[in-house]
Amino acid sequence: MGVAHDLLQQAFHLASYNAPSPTQSDLRRAVSTAYYALFHLLVEEGGTRWLGGSQSAQTGLQRAFDHGAMKQTSVRFAEAIWTDWHGAPQAVPPALRQVAKRFVDLQEDRHLADYDNHEQWTDTDVQAVLRSVERAFRDWDSIRTDPIAGNYLLAMILGKRR
């Protein structure tokens, strides 16, 4: 079990830490931690897919992932069609579209949780976020070996460069 799964488990723990009346800080940290769980799931996948021959190369590759570029890539892959490296349209499987959409939505949720103190989170809201991240993990697992999943990860590193 990698850090991504640990973070998701920790997000659930944070959301229920002071149950039945969780504090805003518990709920906010749960949302933020859930985002990092999905972030690290994708980064770990990218790092293990292209090992580079050494642990330090894998770490270097994982550090190449950038939150902004990952969001921009996810916006493109949340659509039904992705234009590949040769300019040809490629169908994006529904499971990958869901992962990409969840990444975009979750990054926005994390920004609200971390930076908007006027936003009030409810236990119901946070549980819905956490369940959606669990679904994203399952969706990713179902398509992770599909070649287009590799293109998704590569596009996150390369951005719009072709």
PDB file of C-alpha atoms in Angstrom:
ATOM      1  CA  MET A   1       0.000   0.000   0.000  1.00  0.00           C
ATOM      2  CA  GLY A   2       1.514   3.314  -1.106  1.00  0.00           C
ATOM      3  CA  VAL A   3       1.242   6.723   0.422  1.00  0.00           C
ATOM      4  CA  ALA A   4      -1.852   7.460  -1.710  1.00  0.00           C
ATOM      5  CA  HIS A   5      -3.892   4.766   0.020  1.00  0.00           C
ATOM      6  CA  ASP A   6      -2.534   5.832   3.404  1.00  0.00           C
ATOM      7  CA  LEU A   7      -3.618   9.406   2.726  1.00  0.00           C
ATOM      8  CA  LEU A   8      -7.109   8.333   1.730  1.00  0.00           C
ATOM      9  CA  GLN A   9      -7.404   6.296   4.922  1.00  0.00           C
ATOM     10  CA  GLN A  10      -6.152   9.298   6.898  1.00  0.00           C
ATOM     11  CA  ALA A  11      -8.743  11.546   5.225  1.00  0.00           C
ATOM     12  CA  PHE A  12     -11.523   9.242   6.456  1.00  0.00           C
ATOM     13  CA  HIS A  13      -9.955   9.237   9.917  1.00  0.00           C
ATOM     14  CA  LEU A  14      -9.806  13.047   9.998  1.00  0.00           C
ATOM     15  CA  ALA A  15     -13.432  13.340   8.908  1.00  0.00           C
ATOM     16  CA  SER A  16     -14.569  11.140  11.778  1.00  0.00           C
ATOM     17  CA  TYR A  17     -12.004  12.171  14.406  1.00  0.00           C
ATOM     18  CA  ASN A  18     -14.401  14.274  16.489  1.00  0.00           C
ATOM     19  CA  ALA A  19     -17.603  12.513  15.448  1.00  0.00           C
ATOM     20  CA  PRO A  20     -20.460  13.065  15.824  1.00  0.00           C
ATOM     21  CA  SER A  21     -19.513  16.775  15.759  1.00  0.00           C
ATOM     22  CA  PRO A  22     -16.379  17.130  13.624  1.00  0.00           C
ATOM     23  CA  THR A  23     -14.673  20.512  13.696  1.00  0.00           C
ATOM     24  CA  GLN A  24     -14.199  22.637  10.608  1.00  0.00           C
ATOM     25  CA  SER A  25     -10.469  22.014  10.830  1.00  0.00           C
ATOM     26  CA  ASP A  26     -11.063  18.233  10.837  1.00  0.00           C
ATOM     27  CA  LEU A  27     -13.358  18.474   7.822  1.00  0.00           C
ATOM     28  CA  ARG A  28     -11.072  20.863   5.935  1.00  0.00           C
ATOM     29  CA  ARG A  29      -7.997  18.716   6.524  1.00  0.00           C
ATOM     30  CA  ALA A  30      -9.966  15.659   5.403  1.00  0.00           C
ATOM     31  CA  VAL A  31     -10.795  17.328   2.069  1.00  0.00           C
ATOM     32  CA  SER A  32      -7.242  18.542   1.609  1.00  0.00           C
ATOM     33  CA  THR A  33      -5.826  15.116   2.467  1.00  0.00           C
ATOM     34  CA  ALA A  34      -8.253  13.448   0.051  1.00  0.00           C
ATOM     35  CA  TYR A  35      -6.919  15.672  -2.745  1.00  0.00           C
ATOM     36  CA  TYR A  36      -3.362  14.687  -1.900  1.00  0.00           C
ATOM     37  CA  ALA A  37      -4.388  11.035  -1.891  1.00  0.00           C
ATOM     38  CA  LEU A  38      -5.535  11.284  -5.522  1.00  0.00           C
ATOM     39  CA  PHE A  39      -2.546  13.465  -6.420  1.00  0.00           C
ATOM     40  CA  HIS A  40      -0.133  10.885  -5.017  1.00  0.00           C
ATOM     41  CA  LEU A  41      -1.985   7.994  -6.638  1.00  0.00           C
ATOM     42  CA  LEU A  42      -1.314   9.554 -10.043  1.00  0.00           C
ATOM     43  CA  VAL A  43       2.239  10.599  -9.198  1.00  0.00           C
ATOM     44  CA  GLU A  44       3.080   7.124  -7.876  1.00  0.00           C
ATOM     45  CA  GLU A  45       1.639   5.567 -11.038  1.00  0.00           C
ATOM     46  CA  GLY A  46       3.698   7.881 -13.216  1.00  0.00           C
ATOM     47  CA  GLY A  47       6.834   7.187 -11.238  1.00  0.00           C
ATOM     48  CA  THR A  48       6.467   3.417 -11.330  1.00  0.00           C
ATOM     49  CA  ARG A  49       5.417   3.336 -14.983  1.00  0.00           C
ATOM     50  CA  TRP A  50       8.687   4.930 -16.088  1.00  0.00           C
ATOM     51  CA  LEU A  51      11.171   3.842 -13.437  1.00  0.00           C
ATOM     52  CA  GLY A  52      14.269   5.219 -15.105  1.00  0.00           C
ATOM     53  CA  GLY A  53      16.436   2.491 -13.628  1.00  0.00           C
ATOM     54  CA  SER A  54      16.936   3.803 -10.105  1.00  0.00           C
ATOM     55  CA  GLN A  55      15.112   5.009  -7.014  1.00  0.00           C
ATOM     56  CA  SER A  56      16.518   8.514  -7.477  1.00  0.00           C
ATOM     57  CA  ALA A  57      15.306   8.583 -11.105  1.00  0.00           C
ATOM     58  CA  GLN A  58      11.850   7.525  -9.951  1.00  0.00           C
ATOM     59  CA  THR A  59      11.851  10.266  -7.311  1.00  0.00           C
ATOM     60  CA  GLY A  60      13.001  12.804  -9.888  1.00  0.00           C
ATOM     61  CA  LEU A  61      10.245  11.782 -12.248  1.00  0.00           C
ATOM     62  CA  GLN A  62       7.618  12.002  -9.522  1.00  0.00           C
ATOM     63  CA  ARG A  63       8.801  15.507  -8.670  1.00  0.00           C
ATOM     64  CA  ALA A  64       8.196  16.550 -12.280  1.00  0.00           C
ATOM     65  CA  PHE A  65       4.448  16.386 -11.667  1.00  0.00           C
ATOM     66  CA  ASP A  66       3.012  19.855 -11.117  1.00  0.00           C
ATOM     67  CA  HIS A  67      -0.428  20.579  -9.659  1.00  0.00           C
ATOM     68  CA  GLY A  68      -1.306  23.187 -12.287  1.00  0.00           C
ATOM     69  CA  ALA A  69      -0.218  21.084 -15.254  1.00  0.00           C
ATOM     70  CA  MET A  70      -2.027  18.089 -13.780  1.00  0.00           C
ATOM     71  CA  LYS A  71      -5.222  20.125 -13.576  1.00  0.00           C
ATOM     72  CA  GLN A  72      -4.883  21.433 -17.148  1.00  0.00           C
ATOM     73  CA  THR A  73      -4.263  17.913 -18.429  1.00  0.00           C
ATOM     74  CA  SER A  74      -7.191  16.594 -16.416  1.00  0.00           C
ATOM     75  CA  VAL A  75      -9.495  19.214 -17.939  1.00  0.00           C
ATOM     76  CA  ARG A  76      -8.538  17.912 -21.393  1.00  0.00           C
ATOM     77  CA  PHE A  77      -8.939  14.233 -20.428  1.00  0.00           C
ATOM     78  CA  ALA A  78     -12.318  14.860 -18.765  1.00  0.00           C
ATOM     79  CA  GLU A  79     -13.673  15.326 -22.289  1.00  0.00           C
ATOM     80  CA  ALA A  80     -14.826  12.415 -24.462  1.00  0.00           C
ATOM     81  CA  ILE A  81     -12.016  12.972 -26.983  1.00  0.00           C
ATOM     82  CA  TRP A  82      -8.320  13.694 -26.441  1.00  0.00           C
ATOM     83  CA  THR A  83      -6.137  14.838 -29.318  1.00  0.00           C
ATOM     84  CA  ASP A  84      -3.072  12.602 -29.175  1.00  0.00           C
ATOM     85  CA  TRP A  85       0.585  13.410 -29.794  1.00  0.00           C
ATOM     86  CA  HIS A  86       0.092  13.065 -33.560  1.00  0.00           C
ATOM     87  CA  GLY A  87      -3.014  15.255 -33.654  1.00  0.00           C
ATOM     88  CA  ALA A  88      -5.403  12.322 -33.975  1.00  0.00           C
ATOM     89  CA  PRO A  89      -8.589  12.196 -31.893  1.00  0.00           C
ATOM     90  CA  GLN A  90      -8.656   9.428 -29.292  1.00  0.00           C
ATOM     91  CA  ALA A  91     -11.686   8.337 -27.291  1.00  0.00           C
ATOM     92  CA  VAL A  92     -11.171   8.749 -23.559  1.00  0.00           C
ATOM     93  CA  PRO A  93     -12.692   5.834 -21.612  1.00  0.00           C
ATOM     94  CA  PRO A  94     -15.424   6.856 -19.150  1.00  0.00           C
ATOM     95  CA  ALA A  95     -13.397   5.649 -16.149  1.00  0.00           C
ATOM     96  CA  LEU A  96     -10.459   7.880 -17.118  1.00  0.00           C
ATOM     97  CA  ARG A  97     -12.793  10.815 -17.760  1.00  0.00           C
ATOM     98  CA  GLN A  98     -14.155  10.342 -14.236  1.00  0.00           C
ATOM     99  CA  VAL A  99     -10.666  10.269 -12.690  1.00  0.00           C
ATOM    100  CA  ALA A 100      -9.710  13.412 -14.593  1.00  0.00           C
ATOM    101  CA  LYS A 101     -12.929  15.225 -13.665  1.00  0.00           C
ATOM    102  CA  ARG A 102     -12.564  14.208 -10.038  1.00  0.00           C
ATOM    103  CA  PHE A 103      -8.998  15.526  -9.983  1.00  0.00           C
ATOM    104  CA  VAL A 104     -10.148  18.931 -11.272  1.00  0.00           C
ATOM    105  CA  ASP A 105     -13.103  19.111  -8.878  1.00  0.00           C
ATOM    106  CA  LEU A 106     -11.057  17.917  -5.935  1.00  0.00           C
ATOM    107  CA  GLN A 107      -8.316  20.466  -6.540  1.00  0.00           C
ATOM    108  CA  GLU A 108     -10.993  23.168  -6.389  1.00  0.00           C
ATOM    109  CA  ASP A 109     -12.427  21.603  -3.212  1.00  0.00           C
ATOM    110  CA  ARG A 110      -8.963  21.602  -1.666  1.00  0.00           C
ATOM    111  CA  HIS A 111      -8.499  25.281  -2.458  1.00  0.00           C
ATOM    112  CA  LEU A 112     -11.830  26.049  -0.780  1.00  0.00           C
ATOM    113  CA  ALA A 113     -10.948  23.919   2.226  1.00  0.00           C
ATOM    114  CA  ASP A 114      -7.462  25.369   2.611  1.00  0.00           C
ATOM    115  CA  TYR A 115      -8.027  29.028   1.730  1.00  0.00           C
ATOM    116  CA  ASP A 116     -11.692  30.052   2.078  1.00  0.00           C
ATOM    117  CA  ASN A 117     -12.496  30.420   5.758  1.00  0.00           C
ATOM    118  CA  HIS A 118     -16.028  31.550   4.927  1.00  0.00           C
ATOM    119  CA  GLU A 119     -16.823  28.161   3.392  1.00  0.00           C
ATOM    120  CA  GLN A 120     -18.516  25.935   5.952  1.00  0.00           C
ATOM    121  CA  TRP A 121     -18.090  22.215   5.371  1.00  0.00           C
ATOM    122  CA  THR A 122     -20.611  19.693   6.622  1.00  0.00           C
ATOM    123  CA  ASP A 123     -19.948  16.091   7.455  1.00  0.00           C
ATOM    124  CA  THR A 124     -22.275  15.128   4.592  1.00  0.00           C
ATOM    125  CA  ASP A 125     -20.291  17.269   2.120  1.00  0.00           C
ATOM    126  CA  VAL A 126     -16.983  15.797   3.198  1.00  0.00           C
ATOM    127  CA  GLN A 127     -18.238  12.206   3.166  1.00  0.00           C
ATOM    128  CA  ALA A 128     -19.419  12.766  -0.423  1.00  0.00           C
ATOM    129  CA  VAL A 129     -15.959  14.067  -1.364  1.00  0.00           C
ATOM    130  CA  LEU A 130     -14.270  11.082   0.265  1.00  0.00           C
ATOM    131  CA  ARG A 131     -16.570   8.588  -1.444  1.00  0.00           C
ATOM    132  CA  SER A 132     -15.868  10.256  -4.793  1.00  0.00           C
ATOM    133  CA  VAL A 133     -12.129   9.832  -4.222  1.00  0.00           C
ATOM    134  CA  GLU A 134     -12.673   6.161  -3.417  1.00  0.00           C
ATOM    135  CA  ARG A 135     -14.526   5.870  -6.744  1.00  0.00           C
ATOM    136  CA  ALA A 136     -11.664   7.643  -8.516  1.00  0.00           C
ATOM    137  CA  PHE A 137      -9.227   5.101  -7.025  1.00  0.00           C
ATOM    138  CA  ARG A 138     -11.432   2.245  -8.302  1.00  0.00           C
ATOM    139  CA  ASP A 139     -11.847   3.887 -11.703  1.00  0.00           C
ATOM    140  CA  TRP A 140      -8.098   4.363 -11.976  1.00  0.00           C
ATOM    141  CA  ASP A 141      -7.480   0.753 -11.046  1.00  0.00           C
ATOM    142  CA  SER A 142      -9.848  -0.331 -13.817  1.00  0.00           C
ATOM    143  CA  ILE A 143      -8.029   1.619 -16.561  1.00  0.00           C
ATOM    144  CA  ARG A 144      -4.476   2.019 -15.274  1.00  0.00           C
ATOM    145  CA  THR A 145      -3.023  -0.434 -17.816  1.00  0.00           C
ATOM    146  CA  ASP A 146      -4.899   1.081 -20.773  1.00  0.00           C
ATOM    147  CA  PRO A 147      -2.428   2.887 -23.066  1.00  0.00           C
ATOM    148  CA  ILE A 148      -4.445   6.088 -22.840  1.00  0.00           C
ATOM    149  CA  ALA A 149      -3.916   6.100 -19.055  1.00  0.00           C
ATOM    150  CA  GLY A 150      -0.195   6.214 -19.781  1.00  0.00           C
ATOM    151  CA  ASN A 151      -0.801   9.117 -22.155  1.00  0.00           C
ATOM    152  CA  TYR A 152      -2.741  10.888 -19.394  1.00  0.00           C
ATOM    153  CA  LEU A 153       0.189  10.549 -17.012  1.00  0.00           C
ATOM    154  CA  LEU A 154       2.713  11.563 -19.665  1.00  0.00           C
ATOM    155  CA  ALA A 155       0.636  14.608 -20.630  1.00  0.00           C
ATOM    156  CA  MET A 156       0.644  15.653 -16.974  1.00  0.00           C
ATOM    157  CA  ILE A 157       4.436  15.763 -17.052  1.00  0.00           C
ATOM    158  CA  LEU A 158       4.851  17.242 -20.521  1.00  0.00           C
ATOM    159  CA  GLY A 159       1.887  19.589 -20.477  1.00  0.00           C
ATOM    160  CA  LYS A 160       0.971  20.948 -23.879  1.00  0.00           C
ATOM    161  CA  ARG A 161       4.426  20.312 -25.353  1.00  0.00           C
ATOM    162  CA  ARG A 162       4.461  17.973 -28.310  1.00  0.00           C
TER     163      ARG A 162
END
